[in-house]
Each structure stands twice: as C-alpha cells, then as structure tokens.
Amino acid sequence: MAFESLRQRYEAAGQAHLFQFWPELSENERTQLQAQLEALDIERVNRIYKNAVSSEKEAAEHAGKDIIEPLPEDAADSVIGDTEKEKEWRRIGLKAIANGEVGVLLMAGGQGTRLGSSAPKGCYDIGLPSHKCLFQYQAERIARLQVIAAQDEGKPADSVVIPWYVMTSGPTRPETEAFFKKNSYFGLDSANVIFFEQGTLPCLTTDGKVLLETPSRVAVAPDGNGGLYAALRQPISPSDKSRTVLSDLAHRKIRYVHGYCVDNCLVRVADPVFLGYCIHKQADCAAKVVPKAYATESVGVVARRGDKFSVVEYSEISREQAERRDPKSGELAFRAGNIANHFYTTDFLNEVESFEEGLAFHIARKKIAHVDLESGKLVKPTKPNGMKFEMFVFDVFPFTKRFAVLEVARNEEFSPLKNAPGTGSDDPDTSRRDLLAQQQRFLERAGAKIAEGAEIEISPLVSYAGEGLESLKGKIFTRSGMVESVEELDALV
C-alpha cells in the first residue's frame, strides 16, 4: 500500500499518532513500521475496542441479574461408572478415526515462564523416569491411537492418520518447530504435524489509542486462546498464502476435531470415547468436563446463562447456587468443571467467522511499556495504563446449535501444569504423581499387582488408556522402571 494512502487510512481511524516519529526513522525502521501497519486491520481494532468496552459496561450493569441454570439433562452425560456407554461411544469414535475423519487442534502458544523455563511449555519435562516432555507424551498417544483404530477396523497398521495442528505464538513458533524437528516429530510423519500461529492485537490506551512499543513498532499482545478461531483462517506459512488450517482440514476431508491445551499431562488426545459421544449426540460443539472437587472450588463451570450455554466463572455463582444439589442424583447441580477440552465439527469451525463480530473480546488492564509521544522516551508504568484484549476459547459456546457436555473422571483425564516446582498444586510434582498413579491403575485393572513403593512408567506407545495389558494378569511387579513394550515389563517382576 502506498505510504500516503496508509497514513490517510490511519488518520480516518483516529490513529495517526503512530506516524509521530516517522521523520526521524531510518529507512529500515520505516519499512518495518509500514509493514506492521499494513498488516494490521485498524478498523477491526477500533471495532474490538468499542465492542469490548460496551460489553464490559453491559456486563457490569447486568451483574447478578442473569438467570444461571445447571445443564439440562438432555445436553450432558457421564462416563463415570458406565462402561457400556463408554464402549459404544469408543466404537463410534474409533470408526471415525479409522475413516480419516478426525483431526486434533493443540493450543501450545505459552512459554514455561512460571515453571522457571523460557522454552515453550510443551517442551517441559515433568520429571518422569523417561524424561519425556508433554509434546512427546501427546505425540505418542496419537501414534498409539492410530494403531488401535486401524486394528479395530481391520485396516493396515500405517493406514490411519490423525493430523495434529499445533498452534504456537509468534515468539514460540521457531523454537517449537525446531524442537519437533530435532526429535524427529516424536515418531509421527512430519507431513501430518502442521504448525500455525496464534494472532496478536495491539495494546491500547484506556481511550482506545494504539500504543507504540518503540518509535518504529506497535505494542502487541496475544489475542487469547479464543484467537484460535481466527488463526484457523490465516495462512499457515508466509510462503504459501493459500493454505490455512481450515483449507487443510477440508483437503483431508476431516469432519471432527478435538481441541485441547498442552499443559494437561493426562489429556486423551483425540479421545475416541469423547468423539463417539459427540458424534452420537450430533453435536456441532461440545465440552469435556470434570466434577468439581467441592462446592466452592475456584473453577469455571459449564452451565446455562439465560437460554445459552456458557462457561460461568465461580465468582458469578452465589454460595447458595454452588451448594445446590440435583434432587435426583444428589450431586452438585453446578459441577461441570471447565478444563478447556473441546469437540467441534469442521462445519462449525467454518461458521465461526459469520458470528465473530458478536464475540466481544475481554479487557485485561495491564502495565504496558510504551514510547511517550512527546519525548520519545520509553515509559515503564508502575500501575495499569492500558488494555490488552483476549478472547476465550469457550466464547463460542452461546452460538452453538447442538451443544453437548461429557463428564469424565478428574483423576483419569485432568492434571494441569500451571505452577512452579514445589508449589504443591498443579505443579510438575503433581503432574508426575497423577500420571504414574494412572499407569499403576492400568496395571491393576489388567489383574497385575504392584509392590508398595514401586513406580512403573508405561509408554503411551504401549497403552493409550489401559488396553493391551491383558497378558499381565496375575503378575506381581516389585521393581520401578519405565517400559516401551509389554515384554519389557517382565524385567520389573
């Protein structure tokens, strides 16, 4: 775009101050700033600001007035204690996987800063005997599931593919791609591991003016995990503008997608039970949830706000509501703890663009370093001075036509990694403990016994969810160790 028309466009948008330092910039700096401003949809930024401020004001006015109700019976089900339903849903899910109809979306843009690591969070080693990182565990679950689905449907072992779409952030993408390449994609075919990038939005002042990080660069921040939906429409690579995640899903004829966050060591990637349940329910979007640990646990719950499905934050539910019980089951009425684990049809993912204008971004007021327009000096504020905007991945729930919720056991499927080592809650030690405890349950369900103090790590390539261990019945394991095949377990007897 010609410079003058670009300037005029920003003047019309009320953001001409971004050219304040133009006369003083070098040619290289001018090129960088112009490229950034051309790529930015400034009119959209203004709309986002206006909608977010208006929505925040409206939410404040309606605080406590919305009618919040538990999930209706016909929209939710549970696998806890119901093996027959689980078997049926698993069969449906495995068939869809074997038919090449399932893809996986991984939200992996975060860094391990809170964990004391500057690497992408998926590279983190939680301290298992194998020292496998989160990315490797999830890759090996995909590899194992491809084999299971092929066997289940009588297909050749290498004929089933579950493509893995890995969403990074701008800063983490080079390191994430290099890490996968260095580790040979953890045994997966590199053609089926597709990296793409989470979007960013400019940081604004409280009156909606875009902040400059330097005289030649706009201050930006990630647009939240809900930026996933817009990112699906962006080119996967700068060298190929025509290929997006959505176009790749269409090319592969993927009908169903599982989406999840990288930091859950127990996540069942492309879980055939969850997929089968959603396909059976003909859902266009769905959430996997875990029962709240106790009534006042500080966790958002999937519920109904008015006539729409939504994630309701714990602060929006009164103590009376939190302690309310279902008259039939005696369980907590508001118990569907949100774990950012979702199902979508590809048709639904394609529809998001049509209602995206109705999704208001959430405002996070932050201390944002910026260049003072008068002096040109860097300002590092001591209190919040601006706004970052983010969308949450569950913000699409109210727009679904056929929504469903599946409850699963927390100890089997949810152990998030959020906090620094030694915290005692949602940290590397609890992740390690929960994963090894699950694998001990796998062995015990197969009829084996484990001596007190023995810790056995079973590779996901051996067992995805406890299957394939039937030959261990009656064996007593007395030694600790990690195994990459069933046969290796004999050395731990």
Tab-separated table of C-alpha atoms in Angstrom:
chain	number	residue	atom	x	y	z
A	1	MET	CA	0.000	0.000	0.000
A	2	ALA	CA	1.298	3.491	-0.857
A	3	PHE	CA	2.507	5.397	2.183
A	4	GLU	CA	0.123	8.357	1.756
A	5	SER	CA	-2.978	6.169	1.466
A	6	LEU	CA	-1.820	4.213	4.531
A	7	ARG	CA	-1.429	7.428	6.512
A	8	GLN	CA	-4.865	8.633	5.385
A	9	ARG	CA	-6.404	5.331	6.444
A	10	TYR	CA	-4.937	5.673	9.952
A	11	GLU	CA	-5.987	9.342	10.154
A	12	ALA	CA	-9.563	8.334	9.304
A	13	ALA	CA	-9.375	5.693	12.050
A	14	GLY	CA	-8.156	8.245	14.601
A	15	GLN	CA	-4.754	6.540	14.946
A	16	ALA	CA	-2.477	8.949	13.027
A	17	HIS	CA	-0.205	9.321	16.087
A	18	LEU	CA	1.501	6.083	15.045
A	19	PHE	CA	3.416	8.161	12.451
A	20	GLN	CA	4.640	10.615	15.111
A	21	PHE	CA	8.299	9.621	14.754
A	22	TRP	CA	8.285	8.891	11.003
A	23	PRO	CA	10.591	11.825	10.017
A	24	GLU	CA	13.264	10.566	12.467
A	25	LEU	CA	13.196	6.887	11.478
A	26	SER	CA	15.842	5.169	9.362
A	27	GLU	CA	14.804	3.583	6.065
A	28	ASN	CA	14.896	0.130	7.680
A	29	GLU	CA	12.728	1.290	10.610
A	30	ARG	CA	10.242	2.925	8.215
A	31	THR	CA	9.985	-0.315	6.242
A	32	GLN	CA	9.317	-2.302	9.430
A	33	LEU	CA	6.671	0.094	10.740
A	34	GLN	CA	4.918	0.384	7.384
A	35	ALA	CA	4.771	-3.409	7.024
A	36	GLN	CA	3.299	-3.768	10.517
A	37	LEU	CA	0.673	-1.064	9.910
A	38	GLU	CA	-0.287	-2.512	6.509
A	39	ALA	CA	-0.802	-5.949	8.057
A	40	LEU	CA	-2.938	-4.509	10.849
A	41	ASP	CA	-6.702	-4.227	10.299
A	42	ILE	CA	-7.005	-0.938	12.181
A	43	GLU	CA	-10.744	-0.632	11.579
A	44	ARG	CA	-11.229	-4.052	13.196
A	45	VAL	CA	-9.076	-2.953	16.138
A	46	ASN	CA	-11.350	0.059	16.651
A	47	ARG	CA	-14.426	-2.180	16.490
A	48	ILE	CA	-12.903	-4.598	19.015
A	49	TYR	CA	-12.207	-1.714	21.410
A	50	LYS	CA	-15.719	-0.316	21.048
A	51	ASN	CA	-17.403	-3.724	21.442
A	52	ALA	CA	-15.226	-4.761	24.397
A	53	VAL	CA	-15.832	-1.523	26.333
A	54	SER	CA	-19.567	-1.658	25.592
A	55	SER	CA	-19.796	-5.348	26.544
A	56	GLU	CA	-17.869	-4.788	29.782
A	57	LYS	CA	-20.212	-1.948	30.746
A	58	GLU	CA	-23.278	-4.040	29.904
A	59	ALA	CA	-21.920	-6.997	31.906
A	60	ALA	CA	-21.372	-4.728	34.921
A	61	GLU	CA	-24.918	-3.410	34.680
A	62	HIS	CA	-26.343	-6.933	34.459
A	63	ALA	CA	-24.079	-8.436	37.124
A	64	GLY	CA	-26.143	-10.766	39.281
A	65	LYS	CA	-29.237	-10.344	37.087
A	66	ASP	CA	-28.587	-13.120	34.568
A	67	ILE	CA	-30.502	-16.318	35.203
A	68	ILE	CA	-27.883	-19.043	35.591
A	69	GLU	CA	-29.125	-22.613	35.458
A	70	PRO	CA	-27.435	-26.037	35.580
A	71	LEU	CA	-27.033	-28.037	32.392
A	72	PRO	CA	-30.250	-29.618	31.100
A	73	GLU	CA	-30.302	-33.424	31.337
A	74	ASP	CA	-30.513	-33.973	27.594
A	75	ALA	CA	-27.324	-31.964	26.945
A	76	ALA	CA	-24.998	-33.788	29.333
A	77	ASP	CA	-23.830	-37.301	30.121
A	78	SER	CA	-21.081	-39.042	32.062
A	79	VAL	CA	-18.693	-41.935	31.507
A	80	ILE	CA	-18.079	-42.283	35.232
A	81	GLY	CA	-19.316	-45.738	36.248
A	82	ASP	CA	-20.981	-46.548	32.892
A	83	THR	CA	-18.755	-48.952	30.962
A	84	GLU	CA	-21.451	-49.960	28.451
A	85	LYS	CA	-21.980	-46.419	27.176
A	86	GLU	CA	-18.222	-45.885	27.142
A	87	LYS	CA	-17.683	-48.998	24.979
A	88	GLU	CA	-20.345	-47.919	22.483
A	89	TRP	CA	-19.011	-44.357	22.176
A	90	ARG	CA	-15.451	-45.669	21.862
A	91	ARG	CA	-16.510	-47.900	18.967
A	92	ILE	CA	-18.125	-44.936	17.138
A	93	GLY	CA	-15.059	-42.740	17.762
A	94	LEU	CA	-12.561	-45.351	16.581
A	95	LYS	CA	-14.543	-45.838	13.384
A	96	ALA	CA	-14.398	-42.091	12.647
A	97	ILE	CA	-10.632	-42.095	13.339
A	98	ALA	CA	-10.093	-45.149	11.104
A	99	ASN	CA	-12.064	-43.447	8.325
A	100	GLY	CA	-9.691	-40.460	8.435
A	101	GLU	CA	-12.389	-38.085	9.702
A	102	VAL	CA	-10.654	-36.826	12.877
A	103	GLY	CA	-8.081	-34.068	13.409
A	104	VAL	CA	-6.561	-32.546	16.544
A	105	LEU	CA	-6.028	-28.879	17.465
A	106	LEU	CA	-3.420	-28.247	20.147
A	107	MET	CA	-3.204	-24.848	21.863
A	108	ALA	CA	0.504	-24.616	22.695
A	109	GLY	CA	1.408	-20.926	22.469
A	110	GLY	CA	2.521	-20.459	26.071
A	111	GLN	CA	6.028	-20.450	27.495
A	112	GLY	CA	7.035	-22.231	30.687
A	113	THR	CA	7.852	-18.949	32.440
A	114	ARG	CA	6.002	-19.830	35.652
A	115	LEU	CA	7.828	-23.164	35.657
A	116	GLY	CA	11.198	-21.450	35.501
A	117	SER	CA	11.697	-22.255	31.813
A	118	SER	CA	11.907	-19.934	28.798
A	119	ALA	CA	11.096	-22.802	26.398
A	120	PRO	CA	7.591	-23.485	25.034
A	121	LYS	CA	5.505	-25.208	27.703
A	122	GLY	CA	5.113	-28.388	25.658
A	123	CYS	CA	8.902	-28.925	25.842
A	124	TYR	CA	8.712	-29.240	29.638
A	125	ASP	CA	9.899	-32.426	31.369
A	126	ILE	CA	7.692	-33.093	34.433
A	127	GLY	CA	10.275	-35.479	35.921
A	128	LEU	CA	9.109	-38.878	34.669
A	129	PRO	CA	11.615	-41.761	34.632
A	130	SER	CA	11.667	-41.485	30.816
A	131	HIS	CA	12.136	-37.684	30.890
A	132	LYS	CA	9.620	-37.418	28.070
A	133	CYS	CA	8.191	-33.922	27.639
A	134	LEU	CA	4.493	-33.048	27.269
A	135	PHE	CA	4.752	-32.842	23.463
A	136	GLN	CA	6.236	-36.353	23.296
A	137	TYR	CA	3.564	-37.881	25.512
A	138	GLN	CA	0.827	-36.400	23.352
A	139	ALA	CA	2.516	-37.397	20.092
A	140	GLU	CA	2.862	-40.983	21.302
A	141	ARG	CA	-0.807	-41.098	22.303
A	142	ILE	CA	-1.695	-40.086	18.739
A	143	ALA	CA	0.637	-42.753	17.340
A	144	ARG	CA	-0.877	-45.456	19.573
A	145	LEU	CA	-4.439	-44.397	18.759
A	146	GLN	CA	-3.738	-44.611	15.025
A	147	VAL	CA	-2.669	-48.248	15.549
A	148	ILE	CA	-5.695	-49.075	17.749
A	149	ALA	CA	-8.155	-47.589	15.224
A	150	ALA	CA	-6.542	-49.489	12.347
A	151	GLN	CA	-6.700	-52.768	14.288
A	152	ASP	CA	-10.285	-52.143	15.370
A	153	GLU	CA	-11.441	-51.590	11.795
A	154	GLY	CA	-9.219	-54.265	10.234
A	155	LYS	CA	-7.048	-51.812	8.310
A	156	PRO	CA	-3.268	-51.872	7.651
A	157	ALA	CA	-1.300	-50.586	10.670
A	158	ASP	CA	0.079	-47.460	8.977
A	159	SER	CA	-3.061	-46.537	7.023
A	160	VAL	CA	-4.755	-44.404	9.705
A	161	VAL	CA	-3.710	-40.762	10.152
A	162	ILE	CA	-4.756	-38.245	12.811
A	163	PRO	CA	-3.364	-34.868	11.663
A	164	TRP	CA	-2.058	-32.707	14.521
A	165	TYR	CA	-2.435	-28.929	14.196
A	166	VAL	CA	-0.143	-27.207	16.699
A	167	MET	CA	-0.946	-23.567	17.493
A	168	THR	CA	2.101	-21.652	18.678
A	169	SER	CA	2.569	-17.964	19.434
A	170	GLY	CA	4.846	-15.754	17.344
A	171	PRO	CA	7.704	-15.927	19.886
A	172	THR	CA	7.420	-19.708	20.452
A	173	ARG	CA	6.940	-20.885	16.858
A	174	PRO	CA	10.615	-21.111	15.745
A	175	GLU	CA	11.652	-22.951	18.921
A	176	THR	CA	8.623	-25.285	18.808
A	177	GLU	CA	9.242	-26.244	15.171
A	178	ALA	CA	12.967	-26.733	15.814
A	179	PHE	CA	12.203	-28.911	18.857
A	180	PHE	CA	9.877	-31.177	16.843
A	181	LYS	CA	12.408	-31.424	14.015
A	182	LYS	CA	15.275	-32.224	16.418
A	183	ASN	CA	13.149	-35.020	17.948
A	184	SER	CA	12.022	-36.405	14.554
A	185	TYR	CA	8.428	-35.362	15.313
A	186	PHE	CA	8.378	-37.976	18.087
A	187	GLY	CA	7.767	-40.729	15.569
A	188	LEU	CA	4.921	-39.059	13.677
A	189	ASP	CA	5.054	-38.237	9.971
A	190	SER	CA	6.099	-34.577	9.688
A	191	ALA	CA	3.552	-34.113	6.868
A	192	ASN	CA	0.804	-34.652	9.455
A	193	VAL	CA	2.129	-32.200	12.064
A	194	ILE	CA	1.059	-28.711	10.994
A	195	PHE	CA	2.235	-25.608	12.850
A	196	PHE	CA	0.288	-22.356	12.792
A	197	GLU	CA	0.322	-19.156	14.771
A	198	GLN	CA	-1.949	-17.525	17.318
A	199	GLY	CA	-2.845	-13.943	16.394
A	200	THR	CA	-1.954	-10.753	18.191
A	201	LEU	CA	-3.769	-7.477	18.806
A	202	PRO	CA	-2.333	-4.035	19.514
A	203	CYS	CA	-2.225	-2.775	23.101
A	204	LEU	CA	-4.389	0.310	23.566
A	205	THR	CA	-4.685	3.207	25.965
A	206	THR	CA	-7.889	3.390	28.002
A	207	ASP	CA	-9.333	5.769	25.390
A	208	GLY	CA	-8.594	3.401	22.505
A	209	LYS	CA	-5.322	4.756	21.090
A	210	VAL	CA	-2.767	2.195	19.875
A	211	LEU	CA	0.462	2.228	21.910
A	212	LEU	CA	3.934	2.266	20.366
A	213	GLU	CA	6.460	-0.117	21.916
A	214	THR	CA	9.301	1.735	20.131
A	215	PRO	CA	9.171	4.661	17.684
A	216	SER	CA	9.021	2.100	14.854
A	217	ARG	CA	6.975	-0.745	16.368
A	218	VAL	CA	3.402	-1.078	17.639
A	219	ALA	CA	2.993	-2.773	21.037
A	220	VAL	CA	1.094	-6.046	20.593
A	221	ALA	CA	-0.064	-8.960	22.775
A	222	PRO	CA	-1.517	-12.446	22.065
A	223	ASP	CA	-5.284	-12.404	21.493
A	224	GLY	CA	-6.093	-15.217	23.986
A	225	ASN	CA	-6.773	-18.909	23.386
A	226	GLY	CA	-10.026	-17.866	21.682
A	227	GLY	CA	-7.826	-16.384	18.965
A	228	LEU	CA	-7.675	-19.986	17.795
A	229	TYR	CA	-10.730	-19.500	15.566
A	230	ALA	CA	-9.362	-16.526	13.598
A	231	ALA	CA	-5.938	-18.214	13.410
A	232	LEU	CA	-7.527	-21.167	11.576
A	233	ARG	CA	-8.236	-18.807	8.665
A	234	GLN	CA	-4.744	-17.312	8.428
A	235	PRO	CA	-2.028	-18.648	6.096
A	236	ILE	CA	-0.095	-21.474	7.772
A	237	SER	CA	3.128	-20.208	6.232
A	238	PRO	CA	4.179	-16.816	4.783
A	239	SER	CA	5.458	-18.701	1.730
A	240	ASP	CA	2.035	-20.224	0.965
A	241	LYS	CA	-0.784	-17.716	1.408
A	242	SER	CA	-3.451	-20.098	0.069
A	243	ARG	CA	-3.110	-22.831	2.712
A	244	THR	CA	-4.864	-22.403	6.048
A	245	VAL	CA	-5.785	-24.882	8.770
A	246	LEU	CA	-9.406	-24.758	7.584
A	247	SER	CA	-8.398	-25.448	3.976
A	248	ASP	CA	-6.117	-28.276	5.103
A	249	LEU	CA	-8.955	-29.840	7.138
A	250	ALA	CA	-11.170	-29.639	4.045
A	251	HIS	CA	-8.460	-31.131	1.805
A	252	ARG	CA	-8.069	-34.073	4.201
A	253	LYS	CA	-11.880	-34.453	4.500
A	254	ILE	CA	-11.736	-34.079	8.292
A	255	ARG	CA	-15.231	-33.871	9.813
A	256	TYR	CA	-14.498	-33.838	13.544
A	257	VAL	CA	-11.858	-32.013	15.565
A	258	HIS	CA	-10.616	-32.417	19.130
A	259	GLY	CA	-9.139	-29.258	20.695
A	260	TYR	CA	-7.176	-29.073	23.950
A	261	CYS	CA	-4.392	-27.247	25.851
A	262	VAL	CA	-0.820	-28.518	26.059
A	263	ASP	CA	-0.430	-28.354	29.846
A	264	ASN	CA	-2.626	-31.336	30.819
A	265	CYS	CA	-0.405	-34.434	31.146
A	266	LEU	CA	-3.455	-36.756	31.358
A	267	VAL	CA	-5.188	-35.460	28.213
A	268	ARG	CA	-6.589	-38.208	25.991
A	269	VAL	CA	-5.693	-36.772	22.615
A	270	ALA	CA	-8.423	-37.442	20.018
A	271	ASP	CA	-10.262	-39.410	22.722
A	272	PRO	CA	-12.445	-41.911	20.821
A	273	VAL	CA	-14.960	-42.029	23.702
A	274	PHE	CA	-15.480	-38.249	23.645
A	275	LEU	CA	-15.578	-38.214	19.836
A	276	GLY	CA	-18.068	-41.073	19.749
A	277	TYR	CA	-20.316	-39.402	22.318
A	278	CYS	CA	-20.345	-36.139	20.342
A	279	ILE	CA	-20.986	-37.894	17.018
A	280	HIS	CA	-23.784	-39.922	18.642
A	281	LYS	CA	-25.328	-36.694	20.009
A	282	GLN	CA	-24.870	-34.965	16.619
A	283	ALA	CA	-23.219	-32.079	18.470
A	284	ASP	CA	-21.616	-29.253	16.500
A	285	CYS	CA	-19.544	-28.231	19.538
A	286	ALA	CA	-19.014	-29.910	22.914
A	287	ALA	CA	-17.039	-29.674	26.136
A	288	LYS	CA	-15.431	-32.351	28.236
A	289	VAL	CA	-15.714	-31.520	31.957
A	290	VAL	CA	-14.706	-32.954	35.336
A	291	PRO	CA	-16.838	-32.900	38.504
A	292	LYS	CA	-15.937	-30.058	40.843
A	293	ALA	CA	-13.843	-31.319	43.756
A	294	TYR	CA	-16.064	-29.444	46.222
A	295	ALA	CA	-18.891	-26.914	46.069
A	296	THR	CA	-16.824	-23.734	46.350
A	297	GLU	CA	-13.850	-24.815	44.218
A	298	SER	CA	-12.491	-21.816	42.280
A	299	VAL	CA	-13.209	-23.139	38.815
A	300	GLY	CA	-15.500	-22.037	35.995
A	301	VAL	CA	-18.409	-24.351	35.222
A	302	VAL	CA	-20.246	-25.112	32.012
A	303	ALA	CA	-23.864	-24.084	32.581
A	304	ARG	CA	-26.751	-22.148	31.036
A	305	ARG	CA	-26.848	-18.370	31.105
A	306	GLY	CA	-30.375	-17.491	30.079
A	307	ASP	CA	-31.073	-19.788	27.129
A	308	LYS	CA	-27.429	-20.083	26.041
A	309	PHE	CA	-24.634	-22.467	27.004
A	310	SER	CA	-21.722	-20.701	28.628
A	311	VAL	CA	-18.767	-21.028	30.980
A	312	VAL	CA	-19.786	-19.275	34.176
A	313	GLU	CA	-16.932	-18.121	36.407
A	314	TYR	CA	-17.001	-19.216	40.047
A	315	SER	CA	-17.246	-15.556	41.105
A	316	GLU	CA	-20.587	-15.284	39.267
A	317	ILE	CA	-22.217	-18.107	41.239
A	318	SER	CA	-23.598	-17.470	44.703
A	319	ARG	CA	-22.680	-19.780	47.573
A	320	GLU	CA	-26.289	-20.984	47.608
A	321	GLN	CA	-26.060	-21.921	43.916
A	322	ALA	CA	-22.635	-23.518	44.385
A	323	GLU	CA	-24.008	-25.780	47.148
A	324	ARG	CA	-27.263	-26.612	45.343
A	325	ARG	CA	-27.807	-30.342	44.743
A	326	ASP	CA	-29.553	-32.230	41.981
A	327	PRO	CA	-32.706	-33.695	43.576
A	328	LYS	CA	-32.368	-36.990	41.657
A	329	SER	CA	-28.660	-37.780	41.913
A	330	GLY	CA	-27.706	-35.761	44.985
A	331	GLU	CA	-24.693	-34.438	43.041
A	332	LEU	CA	-23.794	-30.747	42.874
A	333	ALA	CA	-26.099	-29.038	40.392
A	334	PHE	CA	-23.263	-26.796	39.144
A	335	ARG	CA	-20.474	-29.361	38.973
A	336	ALA	CA	-19.295	-29.329	35.330
A	337	GLY	CA	-15.753	-28.009	35.835
A	338	ASN	CA	-14.346	-26.482	32.671
A	339	ILE	CA	-10.993	-27.987	31.527
A	340	ALA	CA	-10.592	-26.398	28.037
A	341	ASN	CA	-11.125	-29.707	26.243
A	342	HIS	CA	-13.459	-29.392	23.266
A	343	PHE	CA	-15.030	-31.080	20.259
A	344	TYR	CA	-16.013	-29.317	17.033
A	345	THR	CA	-17.352	-30.282	13.670
A	346	THR	CA	-15.361	-28.678	10.880
A	347	ASP	CA	-18.651	-27.184	9.653
A	348	PHE	CA	-18.939	-25.328	12.972
A	349	LEU	CA	-15.323	-24.085	12.800
A	350	ASN	CA	-16.096	-22.693	9.346
A	351	GLU	CA	-19.213	-20.951	10.686
A	352	VAL	CA	-17.381	-19.029	13.439
A	353	GLU	CA	-16.425	-16.213	11.057
A	354	SER	CA	-20.120	-15.489	10.428
A	355	PHE	CA	-20.816	-14.661	14.082
A	356	GLU	CA	-17.361	-13.462	15.127
A	357	GLU	CA	-18.454	-9.826	15.258
A	358	GLY	CA	-20.834	-10.846	18.044
A	359	LEU	CA	-17.985	-12.172	20.185
A	360	ALA	CA	-16.787	-9.397	22.473
A	361	PHE	CA	-13.137	-9.506	23.489
A	362	HIS	CA	-12.362	-9.389	27.196
A	363	ILE	CA	-10.302	-6.469	28.507
A	364	ALA	CA	-7.206	-7.079	30.619
A	365	ARG	CA	-5.867	-3.868	32.158
A	366	LYS	CA	-2.093	-4.119	32.346
A	367	LYS	CA	1.110	-2.155	32.871
A	368	ILE	CA	2.287	-1.691	29.284
A	369	ALA	CA	5.709	-0.242	28.496
A	370	HIS	CA	5.483	2.300	25.657
A	371	VAL	CA	7.116	5.288	23.994
A	372	ASP	CA	5.990	8.726	25.155
A	373	LEU	CA	4.737	10.621	22.087
A	374	GLU	CA	6.110	13.943	23.301
A	375	SER	CA	9.622	12.986	24.397
A	376	GLY	CA	10.189	9.753	22.505
A	377	LYS	CA	11.418	8.153	25.718
A	378	LEU	CA	10.448	4.682	26.949
A	379	VAL	CA	7.884	4.738	29.775
A	380	LYS	CA	7.669	1.803	32.204
A	381	PRO	CA	4.449	2.387	34.185
A	382	THR	CA	4.075	1.329	37.819
A	383	LYS	CA	0.299	0.856	37.568
A	384	PRO	CA	-2.053	-0.326	34.784
A	385	ASN	CA	-2.067	2.206	31.968
A	386	GLY	CA	-3.536	0.322	29.044
A	387	MET	CA	-5.570	-2.548	27.692
A	388	LYS	CA	-4.819	-5.921	26.197
A	389	PHE	CA	-7.655	-7.804	24.522
A	390	GLU	CA	-8.263	-11.510	24.584
A	391	MET	CA	-10.955	-13.937	23.605
A	392	PHE	CA	-11.521	-17.223	25.392
A	393	VAL	CA	-11.871	-20.483	23.523
A	394	PHE	CA	-15.276	-21.095	25.158
A	395	ASP	CA	-16.723	-17.756	23.974
A	396	VAL	CA	-18.272	-19.608	21.009
A	397	PHE	CA	-20.474	-21.822	23.207
A	398	PRO	CA	-23.523	-19.485	23.185
A	399	PHE	CA	-23.533	-19.624	19.359
A	400	THR	CA	-23.768	-23.405	19.036
A	401	LYS	CA	-26.938	-25.031	17.715
A	402	ARG	CA	-26.367	-28.500	19.205
A	403	PHE	CA	-24.115	-28.341	22.257
A	404	ALA	CA	-23.179	-31.312	24.451
A	405	VAL	CA	-21.182	-31.928	27.615
A	406	LEU	CA	-19.395	-35.114	28.680
A	407	GLU	CA	-18.285	-35.632	32.276
A	408	VAL	CA	-15.129	-37.674	32.865
A	409	ALA	CA	-13.149	-38.659	35.962
A	410	ARG	CA	-10.665	-35.996	37.036
A	411	ASN	CA	-8.002	-38.490	38.177
A	412	GLU	CA	-8.099	-40.144	34.740
A	413	GLU	CA	-8.116	-37.087	32.496
A	414	PHE	CA	-7.124	-33.815	34.144
A	415	SER	CA	-3.901	-32.782	35.836
A	416	PRO	CA	-2.906	-29.292	34.669
A	417	LEU	CA	0.619	-27.905	34.860
A	418	LYS	CA	0.298	-24.274	35.951
A	419	ASN	CA	2.626	-23.561	38.859
A	420	ALA	CA	6.316	-23.559	39.730
A	421	PRO	CA	8.000	-26.697	41.097
A	422	GLY	CA	7.374	-27.152	44.814
A	423	THR	CA	4.053	-25.269	44.838
A	424	GLY	CA	2.165	-28.428	45.816
A	425	SER	CA	-0.754	-27.802	43.475
A	426	ASP	CA	-0.902	-28.109	39.671
A	427	ASP	CA	2.889	-28.263	39.510
A	428	PRO	CA	5.412	-30.706	37.940
A	429	ASP	CA	5.307	-32.963	41.021
A	430	THR	CA	1.505	-33.326	40.958
A	431	SER	CA	1.579	-33.943	37.179
A	432	ARG	CA	4.201	-36.670	37.604
A	433	ARG	CA	2.318	-38.200	40.566
A	434	ASP	CA	-1.030	-38.230	38.734
A	435	LEU	CA	0.367	-39.767	35.549
A	436	LEU	CA	2.262	-42.560	37.321
A	437	ALA	CA	-0.761	-43.256	39.566
A	438	GLN	CA	-2.914	-43.646	36.467
A	439	GLN	CA	-0.475	-46.084	34.920
A	440	GLN	CA	-0.481	-48.109	38.127
A	441	ARG	CA	-4.286	-48.295	37.835
A	442	PHE	CA	-3.878	-49.541	34.247
A	443	LEU	CA	-1.765	-52.452	35.511
A	444	GLU	CA	-4.104	-53.231	38.414
A	445	ARG	CA	-7.171	-53.235	36.150
A	446	ALA	CA	-5.353	-55.748	33.941
A	447	GLY	CA	-5.033	-58.005	37.002
A	448	ALA	CA	-1.407	-57.265	37.946
A	449	LYS	CA	-0.144	-56.186	41.371
A	450	ILE	CA	2.470	-53.536	42.161
A	451	ALA	CA	4.575	-53.714	45.307
A	452	GLU	CA	4.483	-50.739	47.609
A	453	GLY	CA	6.993	-48.093	46.555
A	454	ALA	CA	7.426	-49.398	43.013
A	455	GLU	CA	6.825	-46.839	40.240
A	456	ILE	CA	6.284	-48.060	36.699
A	457	GLU	CA	6.024	-45.752	33.695
A	458	ILE	CA	4.309	-47.288	30.678
A	459	SER	CA	4.935	-45.597	27.339
A	460	PRO	CA	1.782	-44.318	25.581
A	461	LEU	CA	3.022	-46.409	22.634
A	462	VAL	CA	2.232	-49.480	24.759
A	463	SER	CA	-1.180	-48.408	26.065
A	464	TYR	CA	-3.389	-45.391	25.313
A	465	ALA	CA	-5.944	-45.904	28.093
A	466	GLY	CA	-5.129	-49.244	29.750
A	467	GLU	CA	-5.733	-51.528	26.771
A	468	GLY	CA	-3.193	-54.127	25.606
A	469	LEU	CA	-2.064	-55.189	29.082
A	470	GLU	CA	-4.232	-58.304	29.448
A	471	SER	CA	-1.220	-60.687	29.402
A	472	LEU	CA	-0.026	-59.221	32.725
A	473	LYS	CA	-2.838	-60.735	34.770
A	474	GLY	CA	-1.523	-62.347	37.976
A	475	LYS	CA	1.959	-60.841	37.722
A	476	ILE	CA	3.481	-59.034	40.704
A	477	PHE	CA	5.804	-56.122	39.936
A	478	THR	CA	8.379	-55.382	42.616
A	479	ARG	CA	10.771	-53.039	40.791
A	480	SER	CA	10.496	-49.489	39.440
A	481	GLY	CA	11.235	-48.634	35.839
A	482	MET	CA	9.926	-47.421	32.511
A	483	VAL	CA	8.941	-49.610	29.572
A	484	GLU	CA	8.488	-49.103	25.846
A	485	SER	CA	6.891	-52.540	25.261
A	486	VAL	CA	4.806	-55.070	27.203
A	487	GLU	CA	7.694	-57.552	27.064
A	488	GLU	CA	9.975	-55.144	28.962
A	489	LEU	CA	7.634	-55.354	31.964
A	490	ASP	CA	8.954	-58.879	32.696
A	491	ALA	CA	12.189	-57.316	33.905
A	492	LEU	CA	10.272	-55.495	36.674
A	493	VAL	CA	8.637	-58.612	38.187
